[in-house]
Structures are given as C-alpha cells and as structure tokens.
Amino acid sequence: MLENISSVKVSGGWHKQYTHSSQSTHCTMRFAVFLPPGASEANKVPVLYWLSGLTCTDENFMQKAGAFKKAAELGIAIVAPDTSPRGENAPNEDSYDFAQGAGFYVNATQAPYNTHFNMYDYVVSELPALIEQHFPITSTKAISGHSMGGHGALMVALKNPTAFVSASAFSPIVNPIECPWGVKAFTGYLGNDKALWKQYDSCELMKNAEQAHYLPMLVSQGDADGFLQEQLKPENLVAIANKKGYPLTLEMQAGYDHSYFFISSFIDQHLLFHHQFLTA
C-alpha cells in the first residue's frame, strides 16, 4: 500500500513522496517521483531512475539537482529511491560509508544485513513494478546516479542491459573491489568471497559484457573531485570500454568537485542524453 506523504507542483508537473512496506528490504521504504506536465493514464511517459550517493535519501537529488525544468520540457518522469533500508529494525553503524544511508545497491549475504539490505532487488525489480502499477509511467526506463549511486546505476545497467535503454553517472565508483569504500562495503555485506564482489563491480561486469547487449553510457567527472584518485578511478572503466569497443563516453569537467553544484551544472546534458533513447 502506497502512502502519499507530500505533493508539490513544480515546473508544471508534480513532485511527490511516498512510503510503502517493502518485500525486498522488510521495512518501510520512501521514494520520490516527479511526473512531468501531461502525464496521465492516456499519456504515459518514460522514466529515469536516479540512485543517490552515500548519506543521501530520496530528497538530495530532487531538491538540489535542478532537474525538473528540463525533465518537464522533455516529458520524462524521474524516480528517486532511498539509498538503504531505514528504521529501528535495520542494522546500523556509526559510519557514513556503511549500513543506513550506504546500501551500495547490493543484496547482502552476511548477517545481520542480509535481512534488510537487499537494495539490488528493490531497485531492479520491486520499485519499477510498483511504479508501473501505480503511476502513468511506461516500462521504458533509463538509469543514472551519483558516486555510490553512480556505481549502482552503471552496475545495475550492466547486469540488466535489456531492462534499460541507457545509463549515466556523475562521479561514479566504477571499480569498488579496488577502492576503500567498496572494499569496506563489500566485506560487510558480502563477506570475503571476492567472486561475489565481482558480480557488483562495473569494471568486472563490463569485461564480460556481450556486444549484443551493449548499452549507451555517459559518465561526467569533475577533475577537482577530492575522491577521484583513491575512490572513483574512472580510467579503469574507460580502459575496458576502449578495449571492448563499449559505447561509453567519459567527460572530464575542469574545476568541478563531487557536490551537487557539479550535478546541477550538467544534469540537463544527462537528461538530453537519455531522452534520445527513451523516445527512440
């Protein structure tokens, strides 16, 4: 059962927040949806799923990215889930980069996280089914995200190339098995089986991608991002894409950091990128 907890008109459309009881995470989840002007049962629209980064909720992108005006113009809905399970029953740590606020979009196998931290299933299966059932939104979808959510977006797209028409990311963690954030999260959620880690690593997934299922991808990265060298490593993914002929475009942007100032500066470009495939 969906519960509408907020509804605000913006750019001629509507931004709405909902809560529901999730079968994937076994807790109450919250998500936000932007419906562009004219979206109706008689005029269903395609959708961009946005996955946010560490410490974020559904609110960060919706309030800071400045995406509504262009999404309204293009007739694209946007859905932003939370980044993890929440609540007293979901285990938590005193750490910004693990547990609540840091689900990493995996299905955890390790106790006590394996009951609730099934964000992969939530994002890939449960949430899209819910959205398509209750909103004037088609099954034609793209996916994007930032940082940890950029990892999630590229990884989910690579694992489900027929479910999405395109993927993009801002400042993504592209090779989590080779960076501190990823190693910490994967150890905690998945244990020490590094073969399982590779199933959620975009670099490893792209190595095994079949040409028939290549998906257009756009990555934007600021060269003044303090996490660039230690955590993000976009050059690792680019090297694989170049070797395989994978349709990935990396755009390095001079002077930009890891913040939503960066995202808001280039979100229109990403929406236009997705629009060409969402309406093809």
mmCIF file of C-alpha atoms in Angstrom:
data_model
loop_
_atom_site.group_PDB
_atom_site.id
_atom_site.type_symbol
_atom_site.label_atom_id
_atom_site.label_comp_id
_atom_site.label_asym_id
_atom_site.label_seq_id
_atom_site.Cartn_x
_atom_site.Cartn_y
_atom_site.Cartn_z
ATOM 1 C CA MET A 1 0.000 0.000 0.000
ATOM 2 C CA LEU A 2 1.435 3.338 -1.076
ATOM 3 C CA GLU A 3 1.072 6.311 1.246
ATOM 4 C CA ASN A 4 1.495 9.765 -0.257
ATOM 5 C CA ILE A 5 3.338 11.919 2.290
ATOM 6 C CA SER A 6 3.986 15.049 0.218
ATOM 7 C CA SER A 7 2.877 16.590 -3.061
ATOM 8 C CA VAL A 8 4.247 19.813 -4.574
ATOM 9 C CA LYS A 9 3.687 21.332 -8.010
ATOM 10 C CA VAL A 10 6.916 22.232 -9.810
ATOM 11 C CA SER A 11 7.759 23.149 -13.420
ATOM 12 C CA GLY A 12 4.183 22.406 -14.422
ATOM 13 C CA GLY A 13 4.413 18.853 -13.069
ATOM 14 C CA TRP A 14 4.308 17.243 -9.649
ATOM 15 C CA HIS A 15 6.920 16.125 -7.156
ATOM 16 C CA LYS A 16 5.507 13.534 -4.791
ATOM 17 C CA GLN A 17 6.919 11.417 -1.962
ATOM 18 C CA TYR A 18 5.568 8.035 -0.968
ATOM 19 C CA THR A 19 6.215 5.384 1.643
ATOM 20 C CA HIS A 20 5.415 1.705 1.360
ATOM 21 C CA SER A 21 6.180 -1.597 3.015
ATOM 22 C CA SER A 22 8.941 -3.287 1.017
ATOM 23 C CA GLN A 23 9.120 -7.021 0.442
ATOM 24 C CA SER A 24 12.786 -6.724 -0.538
ATOM 25 C CA THR A 25 14.083 -4.778 2.459
ATOM 26 C CA HIS A 26 11.457 -5.864 5.014
ATOM 27 C CA CYS A 27 10.926 -2.324 6.230
ATOM 28 C CA THR A 28 9.150 0.875 5.266
ATOM 29 C CA MET A 29 10.828 2.499 2.262
ATOM 30 C CA ARG A 30 10.422 6.003 0.891
ATOM 31 C CA PHE A 31 10.803 7.175 -2.686
ATOM 32 C CA ALA A 32 10.111 10.355 -4.646
ATOM 33 C CA VAL A 33 8.635 10.694 -8.118
ATOM 34 C CA PHE A 34 8.488 13.655 -10.496
ATOM 35 C CA LEU A 35 5.645 13.498 -13.005
ATOM 36 C CA PRO A 36 6.028 15.920 -15.937
ATOM 37 C CA PRO A 37 3.111 18.011 -17.223
ATOM 38 C CA GLY A 38 0.568 15.995 -19.164
ATOM 39 C CA ALA A 39 1.467 12.610 -17.697
ATOM 40 C CA SER A 40 -1.744 10.573 -17.441
ATOM 41 C CA GLU A 41 -3.108 7.095 -17.979
ATOM 42 C CA ALA A 42 -3.860 8.180 -21.535
ATOM 43 C CA ASN A 43 -0.374 9.650 -21.949
ATOM 44 C CA LYS A 44 2.137 7.539 -20.082
ATOM 45 C CA VAL A 45 5.738 8.769 -20.028
ATOM 46 C CA PRO A 46 9.180 7.122 -19.884
ATOM 47 C CA VAL A 47 11.199 7.295 -16.686
ATOM 48 C CA LEU A 48 14.699 7.948 -15.412
ATOM 49 C CA TYR A 49 15.645 6.184 -12.179
ATOM 50 C CA TRP A 50 18.132 8.145 -10.084
ATOM 51 C CA LEU A 51 20.336 6.404 -7.482
ATOM 52 C CA SER A 52 21.912 8.692 -4.897
ATOM 53 C CA GLY A 53 25.215 8.512 -3.064
ATOM 54 C CA LEU A 54 26.492 7.971 0.456
ATOM 55 C CA THR A 55 24.464 9.577 3.280
ATOM 56 C CA CYS A 56 21.703 10.636 0.863
ATOM 57 C CA THR A 57 17.954 9.982 0.775
ATOM 58 C CA ASP A 58 15.410 10.486 -1.987
ATOM 59 C CA GLU A 59 15.492 14.215 -1.198
ATOM 60 C CA ASN A 60 19.050 15.158 -2.195
ATOM 61 C CA PHE A 61 18.643 14.857 -5.938
ATOM 62 C CA MET A 62 15.093 16.141 -6.031
ATOM 63 C CA GLN A 63 15.924 19.278 -4.037
ATOM 64 C CA LYS A 64 19.428 20.096 -5.310
ATOM 65 C CA ALA A 65 19.876 18.859 -8.889
ATOM 66 C CA GLY A 66 17.602 21.339 -10.647
ATOM 67 C CA ALA A 67 16.317 18.658 -12.995
ATOM 68 C CA PHE A 68 12.602 19.423 -13.089
ATOM 69 C CA LYS A 69 12.502 22.143 -15.733
ATOM 70 C CA LYS A 70 14.329 20.097 -18.374
ATOM 71 C CA ALA A 71 12.546 16.854 -17.411
ATOM 72 C CA ALA A 72 9.215 18.675 -17.770
ATOM 73 C CA GLU A 73 10.240 20.006 -21.177
ATOM 74 C CA LEU A 74 11.303 16.546 -22.348
ATOM 75 C CA GLY A 75 8.353 14.668 -20.841
ATOM 76 C CA ILE A 76 10.475 12.422 -18.622
ATOM 77 C CA ALA A 77 9.421 11.163 -15.199
ATOM 78 C CA ILE A 78 12.097 10.790 -12.518
ATOM 79 C CA VAL A 79 12.040 8.280 -9.670
ATOM 80 C CA ALA A 80 14.486 8.557 -6.764
ATOM 81 C CA PRO A 81 14.550 5.797 -4.136
ATOM 82 C CA ASP A 82 16.296 5.990 -0.792
ATOM 83 C CA THR A 83 19.862 4.697 -0.578
ATOM 84 C CA SER A 84 19.231 1.999 2.017
ATOM 85 C CA PRO A 85 16.728 0.457 4.402
ATOM 86 C CA ARG A 86 15.827 2.618 7.395
ATOM 87 C CA GLY A 87 14.284 2.261 10.823
ATOM 88 C CA GLU A 88 14.976 0.649 14.146
ATOM 89 C CA ASN A 89 14.934 -2.883 12.734
ATOM 90 C CA ALA A 90 17.502 -2.191 10.008
ATOM 91 C CA PRO A 91 21.009 -2.586 11.445
ATOM 92 C CA ASN A 92 23.166 0.498 11.503
ATOM 93 C CA GLU A 93 26.756 1.525 12.187
ATOM 94 C CA ASP A 94 28.349 4.750 13.372
ATOM 95 C CA SER A 95 29.832 5.223 9.912
ATOM 96 C CA TYR A 96 28.776 7.367 6.960
ATOM 97 C CA ASP A 97 30.007 4.837 4.384
ATOM 98 C CA PHE A 98 28.340 1.663 5.654
ATOM 99 C CA ALA A 99 24.850 0.498 6.702
ATOM 100 C CA GLN A 100 21.992 3.024 6.765
ATOM 101 C CA GLY A 101 22.487 5.624 4.056
ATOM 102 C CA ALA A 102 25.050 3.382 2.357
ATOM 103 C CA GLY A 103 23.320 0.341 0.886
ATOM 104 C CA PHE A 104 25.624 0.132 -2.178
ATOM 105 C CA TYR A 105 22.758 -1.370 -4.196
ATOM 106 C CA VAL A 106 23.734 -4.972 -3.459
ATOM 107 C CA ASN A 107 21.871 -7.917 -1.962
ATOM 108 C CA ALA A 108 23.669 -8.574 1.315
ATOM 109 C CA THR A 109 24.552 -12.152 2.189
ATOM 110 C CA GLN A 110 26.060 -11.511 5.633
ATOM 111 C CA ALA A 111 24.145 -11.279 8.922
ATOM 112 C CA PRO A 112 22.777 -9.021 10.269
ATOM 113 C CA TYR A 113 22.490 -7.149 6.955
ATOM 114 C CA ASN A 114 21.062 -9.881 4.743
ATOM 115 C CA THR A 115 17.501 -9.488 6.035
ATOM 116 C CA HIS A 116 17.098 -5.821 5.113
ATOM 117 C CA PHE A 117 19.943 -4.744 2.824
ATOM 118 C CA ASN A 118 18.606 -6.060 -0.468
ATOM 119 C CA MET A 119 18.756 -2.809 -2.401
ATOM 120 C CA TYR A 120 19.612 -4.554 -5.668
ATOM 121 C CA ASP A 121 16.312 -6.441 -5.698
ATOM 122 C CA TYR A 122 14.486 -3.320 -4.588
ATOM 123 C CA VAL A 123 15.869 -1.118 -7.374
ATOM 124 C CA VAL A 124 15.820 -3.702 -10.158
ATOM 125 C CA SER A 125 12.520 -5.468 -9.512
ATOM 126 C CA GLU A 126 10.283 -4.237 -6.715
ATOM 127 C CA LEU A 127 10.342 -0.483 -7.251
ATOM 128 C CA PRO A 128 9.898 -0.464 -11.062
ATOM 129 C CA ALA A 129 6.966 -2.880 -10.754
ATOM 130 C CA LEU A 130 5.390 -0.604 -8.152
ATOM 131 C CA ILE A 131 5.950 2.496 -10.261
ATOM 132 C CA GLU A 132 4.492 0.967 -13.414
ATOM 133 C CA GLN A 133 1.463 -0.293 -11.493
ATOM 134 C CA HIS A 134 0.532 2.952 -9.740
ATOM 135 C CA PHE A 135 1.767 5.813 -11.957
ATOM 136 C CA PRO A 136 1.313 6.902 -15.599
ATOM 137 C CA ILE A 137 4.803 5.673 -16.430
ATOM 138 C CA THR A 138 5.835 3.193 -19.091
ATOM 139 C CA SER A 139 8.288 0.313 -18.815
ATOM 140 C CA THR A 140 10.788 2.274 -20.959
ATOM 141 C CA LYS A 141 13.436 3.338 -18.485
ATOM 142 C CA ALA A 142 16.939 4.716 -18.127
ATOM 143 C CA ILE A 143 19.103 4.874 -15.026
ATOM 144 C CA SER A 144 21.555 7.373 -13.577
ATOM 145 C CA GLY A 145 23.210 8.180 -10.274
ATOM 146 C CA HIS A 146 25.968 9.873 -8.332
ATOM 147 C CA SER A 147 29.009 8.441 -6.535
ATOM 148 C CA MET A 148 27.770 5.280 -4.749
ATOM 149 C CA GLY A 149 24.621 5.725 -6.816
ATOM 150 C CA GLY A 150 26.729 6.072 -9.946
ATOM 151 C CA HIS A 151 28.196 2.687 -9.068
ATOM 152 C CA GLY A 152 24.642 1.418 -8.638
ATOM 153 C CA ALA A 153 23.390 2.849 -11.916
ATOM 154 C CA LEU A 154 26.208 1.513 -14.090
ATOM 155 C CA MET A 155 26.282 -1.828 -12.301
ATOM 156 C CA VAL A 156 22.525 -2.346 -12.492
ATOM 157 C CA ALA A 157 22.505 -1.408 -16.182
ATOM 158 C CA LEU A 158 25.377 -3.767 -16.980
ATOM 159 C CA LYS A 159 23.624 -6.619 -15.170
ATOM 160 C CA ASN A 160 20.260 -5.840 -16.782
ATOM 161 C CA PRO A 161 21.050 -4.415 -20.231
ATOM 162 C CA THR A 162 17.669 -5.279 -21.728
ATOM 163 C CA ALA A 163 15.754 -3.581 -18.900
ATOM 164 C CA PHE A 164 17.202 -0.110 -19.580
ATOM 165 C CA VAL A 165 17.749 1.912 -22.736
ATOM 166 C CA SER A 166 20.700 3.951 -21.406
ATOM 167 C CA ALA A 167 22.778 4.623 -18.303
ATOM 168 C CA SER A 168 24.742 7.561 -16.980
ATOM 169 C CA ALA A 169 26.580 8.614 -13.851
ATOM 170 C CA PHE A 170 28.199 11.531 -12.096
ATOM 171 C CA SER A 171 31.450 10.777 -10.265
ATOM 172 C CA PRO A 172 30.736 7.037 -10.037
ATOM 173 C CA ILE A 173 32.613 4.406 -8.060
ATOM 174 C CA VAL A 174 33.364 2.255 -11.099
ATOM 175 C CA ASN A 175 35.700 -0.339 -9.571
ATOM 176 C CA PRO A 176 34.546 -0.894 -5.977
ATOM 177 C CA ILE A 177 36.631 -4.019 -5.448
ATOM 178 C CA GLU A 178 39.702 -1.773 -5.871
ATOM 179 C CA CYS A 179 38.784 1.173 -3.615
ATOM 180 C CA PRO A 180 38.392 1.663 0.162
ATOM 181 C CA TRP A 181 34.673 2.490 0.092
ATOM 182 C CA GLY A 182 33.908 -0.582 -1.965
ATOM 183 C CA VAL A 183 36.126 -2.985 -0.053
ATOM 184 C CA LYS A 184 34.550 -1.911 3.247
ATOM 185 C CA ALA A 185 31.013 -2.223 1.948
ATOM 186 C CA PHE A 186 31.501 -5.476 0.077
ATOM 187 C CA THR A 187 33.273 -7.116 3.014
ATOM 188 C CA GLY A 188 30.456 -6.129 5.360
ATOM 189 C CA TYR A 189 27.584 -7.018 3.069
ATOM 190 C CA LEU A 190 29.022 -9.897 1.038
ATOM 191 C CA GLY A 191 31.766 -11.417 3.202
ATOM 192 C CA ASN A 192 35.173 -12.401 1.887
ATOM 193 C CA ASP A 193 34.107 -14.142 -1.334
ATOM 194 C CA LYS A 194 35.652 -11.840 -3.924
ATOM 195 C CA ALA A 195 33.980 -13.763 -6.744
ATOM 196 C CA LEU A 196 30.698 -12.441 -5.330
ATOM 197 C CA TRP A 197 32.148 -8.924 -5.128
ATOM 198 C CA LYS A 198 32.871 -9.037 -8.856
ATOM 199 C CA GLN A 199 29.159 -9.546 -9.572
ATOM 200 C CA TYR A 200 28.568 -5.967 -8.386
ATOM 201 C CA ASP A 201 31.642 -4.299 -9.902
ATOM 202 C CA SER A 202 31.099 -2.310 -13.117
ATOM 203 C CA CYS A 203 34.618 -2.922 -14.399
ATOM 204 C CA GLU A 204 34.290 -6.680 -13.954
ATOM 205 C CA LEU A 205 30.803 -6.686 -15.459
ATOM 206 C CA MET A 206 31.896 -4.694 -18.488
ATOM 207 C CA LYS A 207 34.746 -7.152 -19.104
ATOM 208 C CA ASN A 208 32.116 -9.847 -19.577
ATOM 209 C CA ALA A 209 29.508 -7.773 -21.418
ATOM 210 C CA GLU A 210 28.234 -9.234 -24.690
ATOM 211 C CA GLN A 211 28.303 -6.877 -27.669
ATOM 212 C CA ALA A 212 24.672 -7.617 -28.493
ATOM 213 C CA HIS A 213 23.741 -6.140 -25.130
ATOM 214 C CA TYR A 214 25.938 -3.036 -25.109
ATOM 215 C CA LEU A 215 24.154 -0.029 -23.635
ATOM 216 C CA PRO A 216 24.965 3.655 -24.306
ATOM 217 C CA MET A 217 26.642 5.194 -21.251
ATOM 218 C CA LEU A 218 27.674 8.703 -20.263
ATOM 219 C CA VAL A 219 29.929 9.480 -17.285
ATOM 220 C CA SER A 220 30.638 13.010 -16.053
ATOM 221 C CA GLN A 221 33.580 13.521 -13.691
ATOM 222 C CA GLY A 222 34.983 16.684 -12.159
ATOM 223 C CA ASP A 223 38.776 16.898 -12.177
ATOM 224 C CA ALA A 224 38.749 18.762 -8.813
ATOM 225 C CA ASP A 225 36.908 15.903 -7.103
ATOM 226 C CA GLY A 226 38.766 15.014 -3.902
ATOM 227 C CA PHE A 227 37.722 11.363 -4.212
ATOM 228 C CA LEU A 228 38.845 10.949 -7.815
ATOM 229 C CA GLN A 229 42.133 9.100 -7.441
ATOM 230 C CA GLU A 230 41.505 6.951 -4.350
ATOM 231 C CA GLN A 231 37.842 6.018 -4.693
ATOM 232 C CA LEU A 232 36.430 6.648 -8.171
ATOM 233 C CA LYS A 233 39.068 5.574 -10.720
ATOM 234 C CA PRO A 234 37.106 6.243 -13.957
ATOM 235 C CA GLU A 235 40.185 5.459 -16.016
ATOM 236 C CA ASN A 236 39.791 1.779 -15.058
ATOM 237 C CA LEU A 237 36.379 1.605 -16.714
ATOM 238 C CA VAL A 238 37.443 3.648 -19.729
ATOM 239 C CA ALA A 239 40.335 1.273 -20.405
ATOM 240 C CA ILE A 240 37.959 -1.694 -20.513
ATOM 241 C CA ALA A 241 35.424 0.183 -22.650
ATOM 242 C CA ASN A 242 38.127 1.156 -25.144
ATOM 243 C CA LYS A 243 39.386 -2.406 -25.353
ATOM 244 C CA LYS A 244 35.902 -3.831 -25.948
ATOM 245 C CA GLY A 245 34.504 -1.022 -28.064
ATOM 246 C CA TYR A 246 31.835 -0.393 -25.441
ATOM 247 C CA PRO A 247 29.805 2.814 -26.100
ATOM 248 C CA LEU A 248 30.942 4.715 -23.007
ATOM 249 C CA THR A 249 31.667 8.442 -23.064
ATOM 250 C CA LEU A 250 33.676 9.938 -20.194
ATOM 251 C CA GLU A 251 33.575 13.721 -19.945
ATOM 252 C CA MET A 252 36.097 15.248 -17.570
ATOM 253 C CA GLN A 253 34.926 18.670 -16.410
ATOM 254 C CA ALA A 254 37.610 21.120 -15.309
ATOM 255 C CA GLY A 255 37.309 22.619 -11.839
ATOM 256 C CA TYR A 256 34.249 20.709 -10.661
ATOM 257 C CA ASP A 257 34.137 18.756 -7.404
ATOM 258 C CA HIS A 258 31.976 15.908 -6.028
ATOM 259 C CA SER A 259 28.996 18.027 -4.977
ATOM 260 C CA TYR A 260 25.514 18.765 -6.257
ATOM 261 C CA PHE A 261 26.883 22.019 -7.658
ATOM 262 C CA PHE A 262 28.555 19.757 -10.224
ATOM 263 C CA ILE A 263 25.431 17.685 -10.815
ATOM 264 C CA SER A 264 23.194 20.729 -11.254
ATOM 265 C CA SER A 265 25.641 22.147 -13.816
ATOM 266 C CA PHE A 266 25.339 19.141 -16.154
ATOM 267 C CA ILE A 267 22.025 17.434 -15.319
ATOM 268 C CA ASP A 268 20.355 18.898 -18.424
ATOM 269 C CA GLN A 269 23.015 17.266 -20.593
ATOM 270 C CA HIS A 270 22.318 13.896 -18.974
ATOM 271 C CA LEU A 271 18.554 14.267 -19.402
ATOM 272 C CA LEU A 272 19.044 15.091 -23.089
ATOM 273 C CA PHE A 273 21.356 12.084 -23.439
ATOM 274 C CA HIS A 274 18.706 9.754 -22.022
ATOM 275 C CA HIS A 275 15.853 11.399 -23.918
ATOM 276 C CA GLN A 276 17.198 10.289 -27.293
ATOM 277 C CA PHE A 277 16.983 6.654 -26.200
ATOM 278 C CA LEU A 278 13.821 6.895 -24.091
ATOM 279 C CA THR A 279 11.916 8.197 -27.112
ATOM 280 C CA ALA A 280 13.615 6.192 -29.869
#
